[in-house]
mmCIF file of C-alpha atoms and ligand atoms in Angstrom:
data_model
loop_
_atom_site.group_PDB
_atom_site.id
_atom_site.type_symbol
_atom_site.label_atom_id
_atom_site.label_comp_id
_atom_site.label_asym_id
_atom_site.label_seq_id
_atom_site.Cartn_x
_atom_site.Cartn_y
_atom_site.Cartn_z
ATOM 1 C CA UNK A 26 215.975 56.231 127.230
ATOM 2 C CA UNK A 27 216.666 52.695 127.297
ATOM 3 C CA UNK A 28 215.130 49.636 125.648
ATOM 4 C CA UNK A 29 216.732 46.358 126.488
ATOM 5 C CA UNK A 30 215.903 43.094 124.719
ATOM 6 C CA UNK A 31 213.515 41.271 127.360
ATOM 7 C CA UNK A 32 212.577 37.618 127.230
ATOM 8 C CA UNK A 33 210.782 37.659 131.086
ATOM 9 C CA UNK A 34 207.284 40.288 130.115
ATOM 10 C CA UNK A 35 204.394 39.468 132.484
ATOM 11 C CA UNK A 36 200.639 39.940 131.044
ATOM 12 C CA UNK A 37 200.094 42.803 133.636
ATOM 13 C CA UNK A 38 203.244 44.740 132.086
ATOM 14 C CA UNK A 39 201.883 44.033 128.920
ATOM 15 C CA UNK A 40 198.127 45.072 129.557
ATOM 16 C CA UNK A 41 199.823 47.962 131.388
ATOM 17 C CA UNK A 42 201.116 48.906 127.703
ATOM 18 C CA UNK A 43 197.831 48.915 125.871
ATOM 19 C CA UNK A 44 196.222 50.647 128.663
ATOM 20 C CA UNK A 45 198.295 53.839 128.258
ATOM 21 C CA UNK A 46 197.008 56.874 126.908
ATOM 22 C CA UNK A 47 197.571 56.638 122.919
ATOM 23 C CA UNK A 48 199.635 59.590 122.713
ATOM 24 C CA UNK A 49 202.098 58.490 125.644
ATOM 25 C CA UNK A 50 202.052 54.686 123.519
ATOM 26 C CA UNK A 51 202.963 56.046 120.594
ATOM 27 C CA UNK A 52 205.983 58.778 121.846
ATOM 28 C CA UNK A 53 207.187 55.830 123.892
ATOM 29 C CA UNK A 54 207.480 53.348 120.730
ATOM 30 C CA UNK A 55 208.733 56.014 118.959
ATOM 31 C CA UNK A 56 211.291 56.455 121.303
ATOM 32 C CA UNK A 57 212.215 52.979 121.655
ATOM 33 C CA UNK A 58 212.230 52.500 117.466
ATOM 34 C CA UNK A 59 215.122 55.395 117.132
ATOM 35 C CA UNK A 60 217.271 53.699 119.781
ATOM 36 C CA UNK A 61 217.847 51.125 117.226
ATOM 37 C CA UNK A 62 216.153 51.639 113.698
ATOM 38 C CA UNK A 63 216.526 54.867 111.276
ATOM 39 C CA UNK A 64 212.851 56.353 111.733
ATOM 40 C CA UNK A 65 213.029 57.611 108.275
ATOM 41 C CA UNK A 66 213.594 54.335 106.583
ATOM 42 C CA UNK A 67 210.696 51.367 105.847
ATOM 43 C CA UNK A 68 211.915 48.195 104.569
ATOM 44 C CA UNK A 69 210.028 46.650 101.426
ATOM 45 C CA UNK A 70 209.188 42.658 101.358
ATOM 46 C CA UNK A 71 207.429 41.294 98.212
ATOM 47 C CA UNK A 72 205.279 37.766 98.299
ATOM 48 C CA UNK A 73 204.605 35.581 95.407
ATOM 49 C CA UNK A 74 201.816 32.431 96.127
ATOM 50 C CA UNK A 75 204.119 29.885 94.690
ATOM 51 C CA UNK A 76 201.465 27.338 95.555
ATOM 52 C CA UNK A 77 197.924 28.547 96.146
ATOM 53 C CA UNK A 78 195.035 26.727 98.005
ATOM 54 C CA UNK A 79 193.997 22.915 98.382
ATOM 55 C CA UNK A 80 195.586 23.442 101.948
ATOM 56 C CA UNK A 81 194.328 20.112 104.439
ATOM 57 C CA UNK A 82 194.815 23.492 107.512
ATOM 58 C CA UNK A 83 191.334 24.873 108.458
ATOM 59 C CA UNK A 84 192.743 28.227 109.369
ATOM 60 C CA UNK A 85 189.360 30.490 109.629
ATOM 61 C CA UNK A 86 190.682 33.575 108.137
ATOM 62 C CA UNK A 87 192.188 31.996 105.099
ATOM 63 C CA UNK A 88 191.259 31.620 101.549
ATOM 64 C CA UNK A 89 193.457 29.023 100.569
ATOM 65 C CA UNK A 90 191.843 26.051 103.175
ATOM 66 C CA UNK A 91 190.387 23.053 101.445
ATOM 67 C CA UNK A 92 187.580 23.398 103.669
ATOM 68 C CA UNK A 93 186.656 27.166 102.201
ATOM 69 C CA UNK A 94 187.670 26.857 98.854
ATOM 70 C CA UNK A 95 184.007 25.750 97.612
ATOM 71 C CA UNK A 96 182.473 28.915 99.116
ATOM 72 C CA UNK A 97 185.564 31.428 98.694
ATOM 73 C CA UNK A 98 185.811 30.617 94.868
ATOM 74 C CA UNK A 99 189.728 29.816 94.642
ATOM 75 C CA UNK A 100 190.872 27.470 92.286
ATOM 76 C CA UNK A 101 194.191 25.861 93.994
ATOM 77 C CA UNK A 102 197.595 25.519 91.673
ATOM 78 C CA UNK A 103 200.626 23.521 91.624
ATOM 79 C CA UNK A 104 204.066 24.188 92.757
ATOM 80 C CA UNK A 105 205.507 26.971 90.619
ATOM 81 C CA UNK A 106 208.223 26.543 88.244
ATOM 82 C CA UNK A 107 211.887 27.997 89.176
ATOM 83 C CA UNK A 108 212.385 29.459 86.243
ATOM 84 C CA UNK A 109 208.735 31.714 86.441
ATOM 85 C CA UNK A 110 209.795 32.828 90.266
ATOM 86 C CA UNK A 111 212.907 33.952 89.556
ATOM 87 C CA UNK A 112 212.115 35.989 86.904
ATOM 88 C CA UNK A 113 208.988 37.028 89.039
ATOM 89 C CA UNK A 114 211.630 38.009 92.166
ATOM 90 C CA UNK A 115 213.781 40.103 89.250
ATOM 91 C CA UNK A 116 210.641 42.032 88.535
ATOM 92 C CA UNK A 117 210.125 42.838 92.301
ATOM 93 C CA UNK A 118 214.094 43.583 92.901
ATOM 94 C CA UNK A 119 213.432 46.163 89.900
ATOM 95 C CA UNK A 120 210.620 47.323 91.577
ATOM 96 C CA UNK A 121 212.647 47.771 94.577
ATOM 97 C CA UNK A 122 211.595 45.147 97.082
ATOM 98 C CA UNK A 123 214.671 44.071 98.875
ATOM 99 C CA UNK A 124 213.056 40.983 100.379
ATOM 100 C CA UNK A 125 211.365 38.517 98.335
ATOM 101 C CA UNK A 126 208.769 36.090 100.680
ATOM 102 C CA UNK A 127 207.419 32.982 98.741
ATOM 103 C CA UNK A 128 204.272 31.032 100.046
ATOM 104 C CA UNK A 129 202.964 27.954 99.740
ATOM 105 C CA UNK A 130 199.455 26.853 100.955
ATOM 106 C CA UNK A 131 201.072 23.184 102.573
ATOM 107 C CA UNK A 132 200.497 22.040 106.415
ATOM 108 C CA UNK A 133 204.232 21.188 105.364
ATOM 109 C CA UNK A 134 206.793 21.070 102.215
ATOM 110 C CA UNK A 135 207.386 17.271 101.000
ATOM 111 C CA UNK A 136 210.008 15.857 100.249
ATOM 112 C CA UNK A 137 209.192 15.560 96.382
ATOM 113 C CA UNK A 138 209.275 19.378 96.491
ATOM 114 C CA UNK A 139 212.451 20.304 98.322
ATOM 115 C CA UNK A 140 214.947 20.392 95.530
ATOM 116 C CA UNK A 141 212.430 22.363 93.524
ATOM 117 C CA UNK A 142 212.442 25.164 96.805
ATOM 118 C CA UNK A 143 215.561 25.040 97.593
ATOM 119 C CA UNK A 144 216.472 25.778 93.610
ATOM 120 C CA UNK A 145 214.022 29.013 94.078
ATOM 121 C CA UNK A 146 216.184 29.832 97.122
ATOM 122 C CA UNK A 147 219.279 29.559 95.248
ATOM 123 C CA UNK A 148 217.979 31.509 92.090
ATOM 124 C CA UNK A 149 216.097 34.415 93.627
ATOM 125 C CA UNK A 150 218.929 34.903 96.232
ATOM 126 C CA UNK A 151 221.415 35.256 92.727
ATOM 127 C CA UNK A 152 219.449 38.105 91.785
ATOM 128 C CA UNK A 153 220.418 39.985 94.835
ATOM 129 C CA UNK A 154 217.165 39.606 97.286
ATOM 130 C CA UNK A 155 216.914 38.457 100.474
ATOM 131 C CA UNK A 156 214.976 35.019 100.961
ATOM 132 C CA UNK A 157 211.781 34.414 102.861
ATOM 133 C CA UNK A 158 209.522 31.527 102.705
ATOM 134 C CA UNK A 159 206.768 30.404 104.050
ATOM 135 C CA UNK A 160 205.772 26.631 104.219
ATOM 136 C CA UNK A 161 203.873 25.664 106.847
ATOM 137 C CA UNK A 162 205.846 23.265 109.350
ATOM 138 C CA UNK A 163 209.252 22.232 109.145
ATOM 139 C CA UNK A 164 210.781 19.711 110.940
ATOM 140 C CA UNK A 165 214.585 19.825 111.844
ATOM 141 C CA UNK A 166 216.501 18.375 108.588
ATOM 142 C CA UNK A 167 213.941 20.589 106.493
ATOM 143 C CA UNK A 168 215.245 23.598 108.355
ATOM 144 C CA UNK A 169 218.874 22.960 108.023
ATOM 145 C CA UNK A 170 218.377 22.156 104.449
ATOM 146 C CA UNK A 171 216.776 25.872 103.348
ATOM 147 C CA UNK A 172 219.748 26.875 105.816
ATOM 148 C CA UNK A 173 222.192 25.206 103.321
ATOM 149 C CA UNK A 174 220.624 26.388 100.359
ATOM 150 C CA UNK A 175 221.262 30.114 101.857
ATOM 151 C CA UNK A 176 217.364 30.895 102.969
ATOM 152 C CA UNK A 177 217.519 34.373 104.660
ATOM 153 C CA UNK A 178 214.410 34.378 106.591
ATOM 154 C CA UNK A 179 211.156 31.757 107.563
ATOM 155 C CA UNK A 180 207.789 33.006 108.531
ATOM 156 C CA UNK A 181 205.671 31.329 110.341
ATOM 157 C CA UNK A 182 203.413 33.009 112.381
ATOM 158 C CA UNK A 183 201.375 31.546 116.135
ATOM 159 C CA UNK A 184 198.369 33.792 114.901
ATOM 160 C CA UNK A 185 197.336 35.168 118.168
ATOM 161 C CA UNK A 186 197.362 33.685 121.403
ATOM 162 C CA UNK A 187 197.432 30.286 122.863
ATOM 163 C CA UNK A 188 194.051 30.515 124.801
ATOM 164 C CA UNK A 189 192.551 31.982 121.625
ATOM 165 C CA UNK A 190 194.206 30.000 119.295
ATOM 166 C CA UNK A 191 192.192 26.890 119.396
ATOM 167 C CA UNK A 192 189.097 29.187 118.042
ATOM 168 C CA UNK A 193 190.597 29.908 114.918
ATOM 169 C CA UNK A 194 192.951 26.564 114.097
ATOM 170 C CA UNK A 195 192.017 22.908 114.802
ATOM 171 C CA UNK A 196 194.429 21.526 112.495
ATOM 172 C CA UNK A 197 197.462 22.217 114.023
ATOM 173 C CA UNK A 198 198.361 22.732 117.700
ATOM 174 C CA UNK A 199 199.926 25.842 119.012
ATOM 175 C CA UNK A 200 202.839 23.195 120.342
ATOM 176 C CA UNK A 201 203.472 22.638 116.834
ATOM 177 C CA UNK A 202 204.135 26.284 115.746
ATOM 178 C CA UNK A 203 206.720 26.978 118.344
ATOM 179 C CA UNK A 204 208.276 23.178 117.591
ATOM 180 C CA UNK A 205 208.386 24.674 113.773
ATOM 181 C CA UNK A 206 210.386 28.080 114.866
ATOM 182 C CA UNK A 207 212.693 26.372 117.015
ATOM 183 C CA UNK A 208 214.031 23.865 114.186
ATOM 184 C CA UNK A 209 213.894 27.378 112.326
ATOM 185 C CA UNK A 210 215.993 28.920 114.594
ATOM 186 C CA UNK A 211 218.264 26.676 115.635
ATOM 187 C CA UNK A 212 219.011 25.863 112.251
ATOM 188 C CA UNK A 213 219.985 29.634 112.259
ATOM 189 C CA UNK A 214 217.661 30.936 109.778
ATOM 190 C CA UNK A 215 216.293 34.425 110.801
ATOM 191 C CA UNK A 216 212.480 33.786 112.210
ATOM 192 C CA UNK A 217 209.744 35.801 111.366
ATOM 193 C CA UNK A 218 206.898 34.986 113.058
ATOM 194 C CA UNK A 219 203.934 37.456 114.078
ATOM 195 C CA UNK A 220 199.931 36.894 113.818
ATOM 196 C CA UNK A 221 196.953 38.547 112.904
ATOM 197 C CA UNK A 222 194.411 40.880 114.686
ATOM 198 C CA UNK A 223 191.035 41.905 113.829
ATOM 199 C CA UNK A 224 189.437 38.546 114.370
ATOM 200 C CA UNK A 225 187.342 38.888 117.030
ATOM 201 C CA UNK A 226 189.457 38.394 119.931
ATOM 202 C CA UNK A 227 190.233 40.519 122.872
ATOM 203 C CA UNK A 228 193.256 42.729 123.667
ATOM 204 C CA UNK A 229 194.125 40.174 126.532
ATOM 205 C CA UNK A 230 194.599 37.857 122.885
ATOM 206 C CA UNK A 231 196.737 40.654 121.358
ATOM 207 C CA UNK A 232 198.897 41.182 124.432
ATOM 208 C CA UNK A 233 199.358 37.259 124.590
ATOM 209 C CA UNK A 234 200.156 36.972 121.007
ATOM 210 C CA UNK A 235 203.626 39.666 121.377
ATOM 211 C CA UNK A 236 203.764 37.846 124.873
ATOM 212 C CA UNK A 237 204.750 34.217 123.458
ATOM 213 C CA UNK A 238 206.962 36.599 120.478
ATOM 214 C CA UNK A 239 208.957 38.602 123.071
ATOM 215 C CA UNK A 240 209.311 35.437 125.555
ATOM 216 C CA UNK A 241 210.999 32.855 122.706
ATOM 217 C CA UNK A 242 214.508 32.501 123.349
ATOM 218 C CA UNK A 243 215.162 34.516 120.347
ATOM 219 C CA UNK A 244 213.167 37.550 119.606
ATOM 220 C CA UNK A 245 211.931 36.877 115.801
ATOM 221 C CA UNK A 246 213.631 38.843 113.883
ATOM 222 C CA UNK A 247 210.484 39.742 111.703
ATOM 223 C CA UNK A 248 207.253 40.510 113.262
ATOM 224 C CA UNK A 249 204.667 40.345 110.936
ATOM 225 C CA UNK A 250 201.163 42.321 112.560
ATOM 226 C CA UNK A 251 198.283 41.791 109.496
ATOM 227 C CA UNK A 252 194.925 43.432 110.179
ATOM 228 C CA UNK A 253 192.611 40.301 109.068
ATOM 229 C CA UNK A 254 191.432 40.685 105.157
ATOM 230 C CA UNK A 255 187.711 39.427 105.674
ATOM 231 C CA UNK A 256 187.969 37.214 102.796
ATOM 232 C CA UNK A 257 184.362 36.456 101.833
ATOM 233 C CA UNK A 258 183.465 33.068 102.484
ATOM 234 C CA UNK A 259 185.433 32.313 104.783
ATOM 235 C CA UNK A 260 184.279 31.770 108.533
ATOM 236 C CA UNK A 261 185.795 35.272 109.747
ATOM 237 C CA UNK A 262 183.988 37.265 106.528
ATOM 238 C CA UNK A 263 181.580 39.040 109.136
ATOM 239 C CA UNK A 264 183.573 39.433 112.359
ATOM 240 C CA UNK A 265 183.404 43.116 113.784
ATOM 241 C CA UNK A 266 186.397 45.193 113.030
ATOM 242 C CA UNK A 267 189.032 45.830 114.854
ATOM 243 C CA UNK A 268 189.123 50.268 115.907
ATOM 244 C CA UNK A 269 191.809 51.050 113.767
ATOM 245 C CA UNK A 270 193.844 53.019 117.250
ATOM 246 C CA UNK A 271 193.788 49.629 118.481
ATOM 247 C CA UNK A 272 195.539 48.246 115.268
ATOM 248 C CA UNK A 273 197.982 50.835 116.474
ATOM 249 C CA UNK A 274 198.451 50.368 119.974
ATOM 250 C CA UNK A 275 198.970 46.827 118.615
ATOM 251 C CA UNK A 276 202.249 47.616 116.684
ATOM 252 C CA UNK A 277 203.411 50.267 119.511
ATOM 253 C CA UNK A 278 203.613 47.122 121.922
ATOM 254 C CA UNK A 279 205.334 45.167 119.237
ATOM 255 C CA UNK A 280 207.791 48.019 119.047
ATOM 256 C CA UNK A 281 208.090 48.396 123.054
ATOM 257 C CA UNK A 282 208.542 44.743 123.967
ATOM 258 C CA UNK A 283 210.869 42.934 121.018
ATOM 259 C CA UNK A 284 212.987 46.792 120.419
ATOM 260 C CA UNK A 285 215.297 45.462 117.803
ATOM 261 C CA UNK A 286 213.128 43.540 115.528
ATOM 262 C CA UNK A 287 211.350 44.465 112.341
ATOM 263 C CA UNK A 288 208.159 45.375 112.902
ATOM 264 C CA UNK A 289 206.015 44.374 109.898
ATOM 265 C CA UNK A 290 202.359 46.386 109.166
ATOM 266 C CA UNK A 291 201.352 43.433 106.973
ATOM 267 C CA UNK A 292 197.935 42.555 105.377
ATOM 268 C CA UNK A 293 195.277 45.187 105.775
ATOM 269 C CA UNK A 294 196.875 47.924 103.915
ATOM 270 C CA UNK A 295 194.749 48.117 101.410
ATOM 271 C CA UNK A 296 191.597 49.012 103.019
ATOM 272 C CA UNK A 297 193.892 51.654 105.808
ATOM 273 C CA UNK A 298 193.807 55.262 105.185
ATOM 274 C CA UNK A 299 197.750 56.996 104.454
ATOM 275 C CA UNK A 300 197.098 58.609 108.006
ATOM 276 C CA UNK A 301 196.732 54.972 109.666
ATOM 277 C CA UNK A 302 199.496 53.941 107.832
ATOM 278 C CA UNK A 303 201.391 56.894 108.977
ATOM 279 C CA UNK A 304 200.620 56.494 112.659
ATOM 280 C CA UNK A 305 201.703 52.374 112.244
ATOM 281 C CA UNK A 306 205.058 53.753 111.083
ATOM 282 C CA UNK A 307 205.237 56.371 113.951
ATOM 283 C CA UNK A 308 204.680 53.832 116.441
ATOM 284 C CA UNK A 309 207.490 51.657 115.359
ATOM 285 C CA UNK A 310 206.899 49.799 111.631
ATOM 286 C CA UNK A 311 209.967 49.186 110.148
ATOM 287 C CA UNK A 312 208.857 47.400 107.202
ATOM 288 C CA UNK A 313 205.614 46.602 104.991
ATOM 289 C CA UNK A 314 204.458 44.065 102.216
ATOM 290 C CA UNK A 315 204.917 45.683 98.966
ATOM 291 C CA UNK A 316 204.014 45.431 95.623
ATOM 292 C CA UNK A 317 199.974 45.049 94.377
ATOM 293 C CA UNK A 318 199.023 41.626 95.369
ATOM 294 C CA UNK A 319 199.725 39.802 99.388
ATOM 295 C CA UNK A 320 198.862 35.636 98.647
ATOM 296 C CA UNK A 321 195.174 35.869 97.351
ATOM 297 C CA UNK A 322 194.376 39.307 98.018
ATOM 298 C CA UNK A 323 195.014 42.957 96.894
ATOM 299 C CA UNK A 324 197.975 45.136 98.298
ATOM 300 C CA UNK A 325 198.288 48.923 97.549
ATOM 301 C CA UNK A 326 199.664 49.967 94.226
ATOM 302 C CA UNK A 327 203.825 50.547 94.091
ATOM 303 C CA UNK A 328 203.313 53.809 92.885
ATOM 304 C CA UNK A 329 200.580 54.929 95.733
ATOM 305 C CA UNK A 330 202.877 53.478 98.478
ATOM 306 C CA UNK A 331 206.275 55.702 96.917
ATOM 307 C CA UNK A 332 203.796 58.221 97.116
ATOM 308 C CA UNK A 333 203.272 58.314 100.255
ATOM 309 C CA UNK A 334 206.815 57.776 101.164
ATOM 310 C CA UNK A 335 207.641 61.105 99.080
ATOM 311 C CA UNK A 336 205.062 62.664 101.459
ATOM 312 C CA UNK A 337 206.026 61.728 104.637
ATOM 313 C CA UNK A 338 210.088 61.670 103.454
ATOM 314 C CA UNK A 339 210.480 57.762 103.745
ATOM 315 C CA UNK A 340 213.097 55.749 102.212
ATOM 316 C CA UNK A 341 212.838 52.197 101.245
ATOM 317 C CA UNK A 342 215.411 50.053 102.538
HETATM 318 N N1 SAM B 13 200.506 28.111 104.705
HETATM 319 C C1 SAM B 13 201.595 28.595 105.451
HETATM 320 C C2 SAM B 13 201.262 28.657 106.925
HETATM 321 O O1 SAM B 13 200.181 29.123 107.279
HETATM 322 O O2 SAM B 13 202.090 28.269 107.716
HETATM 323 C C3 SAM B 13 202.119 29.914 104.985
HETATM 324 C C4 SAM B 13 201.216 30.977 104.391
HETATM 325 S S1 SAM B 13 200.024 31.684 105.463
HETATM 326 C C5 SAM B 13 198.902 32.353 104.344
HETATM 327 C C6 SAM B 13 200.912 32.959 106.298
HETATM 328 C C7 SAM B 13 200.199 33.846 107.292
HETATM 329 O O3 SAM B 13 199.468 34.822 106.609
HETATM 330 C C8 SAM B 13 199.217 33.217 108.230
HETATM 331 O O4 SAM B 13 199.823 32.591 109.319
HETATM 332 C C9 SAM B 13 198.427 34.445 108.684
HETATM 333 O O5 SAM B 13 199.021 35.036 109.816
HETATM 334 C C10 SAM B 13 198.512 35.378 107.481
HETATM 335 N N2 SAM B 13 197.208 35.465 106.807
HETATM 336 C C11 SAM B 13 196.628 34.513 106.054
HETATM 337 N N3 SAM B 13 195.408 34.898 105.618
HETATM 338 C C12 SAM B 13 195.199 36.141 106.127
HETATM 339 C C13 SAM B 13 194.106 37.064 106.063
HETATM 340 N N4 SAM B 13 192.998 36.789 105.423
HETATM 341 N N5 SAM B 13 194.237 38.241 106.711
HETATM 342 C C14 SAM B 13 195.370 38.534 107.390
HETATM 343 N N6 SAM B 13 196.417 37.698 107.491
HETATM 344 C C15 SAM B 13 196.347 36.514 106.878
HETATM 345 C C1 DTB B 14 202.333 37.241 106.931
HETATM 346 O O1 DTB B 14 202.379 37.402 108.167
HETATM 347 N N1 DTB B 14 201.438 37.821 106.135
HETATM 348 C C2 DTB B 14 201.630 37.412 104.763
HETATM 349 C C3 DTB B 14 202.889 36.507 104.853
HETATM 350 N N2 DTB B 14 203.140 36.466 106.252
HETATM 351 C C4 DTB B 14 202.911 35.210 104.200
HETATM 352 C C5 DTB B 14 200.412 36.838 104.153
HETATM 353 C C6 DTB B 14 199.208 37.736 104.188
HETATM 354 C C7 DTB B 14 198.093 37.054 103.498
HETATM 355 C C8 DTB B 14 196.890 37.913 103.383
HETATM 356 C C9 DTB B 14 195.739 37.223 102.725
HETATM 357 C C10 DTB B 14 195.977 36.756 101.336
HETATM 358 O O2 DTB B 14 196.453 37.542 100.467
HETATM 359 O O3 DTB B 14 195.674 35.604 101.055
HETATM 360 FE FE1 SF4 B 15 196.864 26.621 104.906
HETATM 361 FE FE2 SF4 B 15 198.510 28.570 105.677
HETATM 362 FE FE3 SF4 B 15 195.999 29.111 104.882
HETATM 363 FE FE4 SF4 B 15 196.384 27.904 107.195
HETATM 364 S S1 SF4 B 15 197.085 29.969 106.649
HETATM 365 S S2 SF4 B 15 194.874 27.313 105.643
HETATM 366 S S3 SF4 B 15 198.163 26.626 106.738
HETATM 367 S S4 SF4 B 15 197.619 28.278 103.635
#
């Protein structure tokens, strides 16, 4: 089998992908994640909120918007100290994350704040972690100032796709997402970057989401697929959800098209069975959010995911 690293997928190849029969998807991700990943091995990121809600984005699925805080109940803090996220990131190392992701509910970091971030970078990097954060938008200098400060990895994710995006996002402009990875990336930061399913949009949406992925110059190093937490009160609390095979099929084309990267099963975890979680990781997850709290809302348990690792002879990485 081979699996090279394509930047040129058409929506018909992709389509053509999804459309398979679910057992041929899945042996043929499968396939593709052994060429270049140990099948036996999930890596473990943990997030900390180091600044929740009070966002100015109007992002429909999340929590931490301005605009939904009245009716989702979230009271909005201030910038973490150092000192409390370090010692936060120690407790997750112990844990065993190997990746430690910080958040921040901003359209964009200011410059106030930098010295205070790039501190956290510094400190929770000294403890032997990998660095992730997520910001919102960064322009150029920001980027090559985490880069200095020795940031691993920067999330940012384009949601879904661009003819969807504009359903779920008014804020910010698709333009502006891929302007944000490309000062990521060219400041040489490793990009994650993946989206979310589950919000009412159509598998065209899904395959155009890993299209834009799988077409950057770069393919992210990190792709992040979350199932959508229906956060009550939020605009997306009563969309339909997504059949879970189709969560699947998801990270199976994630695996096919962008063969080298991680392949993240992200939010949703909590309300997925250990068999759907099982089937994500056959078709090609590499990694998972760990530890019992995402940014606002409720992860598995520690001790119920290394359960299920024993079971299924997983080892974190
Ligand atoms: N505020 C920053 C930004 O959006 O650029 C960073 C944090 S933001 C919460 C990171 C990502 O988490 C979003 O882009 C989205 O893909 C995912 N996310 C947020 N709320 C979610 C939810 N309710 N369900 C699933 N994924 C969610
Ligand atoms: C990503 O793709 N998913 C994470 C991380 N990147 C920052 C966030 C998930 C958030 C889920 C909803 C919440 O807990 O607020
Ligand atoms: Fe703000 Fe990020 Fe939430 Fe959008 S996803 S509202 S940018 S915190």
């Amino acid at each position: 089998m081979d699996a090279p690293v394509r930047h040129d997928w058409t929506p018909d190849e992709i389509m053509a992908l999804f459309d398979k029969p679910f057992m041929d998807l899945v042996y043929e991700a499968q396939g593709v994640h052994r060429l270049y990943h140990d099948p036996n091995k999930v890596q473990l990121s943990q997030l900390i909120s180091i600044k929740t809600g009070g966002c100015a984005e109007d992002c429909s699925y999340c929590s931490q918007s301005s605009k939904h805080q009245k009716t989702t109940g979230l009271s909005a803090t201030k910038l973490m100290e150092v000192e409390r996220v370090v010692a936060a990131a120690k407790k997750a190392k112990a844990g065993g994350a190997s990746r430690y992701c910080m958040g921040a509910a901003w359209t964009s970091p200011k410059e106030r704040d930098m010295d205070t971030l790039l501190a956290m970078v510094e400190g929770v990097k000294a403890e032997g972690l990998e660095t992730c954060m997520t910001l919102g938008m960064l322009d150029k200098c920001q980027a090559d100032r985490l880069a200095d400060a020795g940031l691993d990895y920067y999330n940012h994710n384009v949601d879904t796709s661009e003819e969807f995006y504009g359903e779920i996002i008014t804020t910010r402009t698709y333009q502006e997402r891929l302007d944000t990875l490309a000062h990521v990336r060219a400041a040489g930061i490793n990009v994650c970057s993946g989206g979310i399913v589950g919000m009412g949009e159509k598998r065209e949406d899904r395959a155009g989401m890993l299209r834009t992925l799988a077409n950057l110059p770069e393919h992210p190093q990190s792709v992040p697929i979350n199932m959508l937490v229906a956060v009550p009160g939020t605009p997306l609390e009563n969309v339909d959800k997504l059949d879970p095979f189709e969560f699947v099929r998801t990270i199976a084309v994630a695996r096919i098209m962008m063969p080298k990267s991680e392949v993240r099963l992200s939010a949703g975890r909590q309300e997925m069975s250990e068999e759907l979680q099982s089937l994500c990781f056959l078709a090609g997850a590499s990694s998972i959010f760990y530890g019992e709290q995402l940014l606002t809302t409720a992860n598995p348990e520690n001790n119920k995911d290394m359960a299920l690792f024993a079971k299924l002879g997983l080892k974190p990485a």
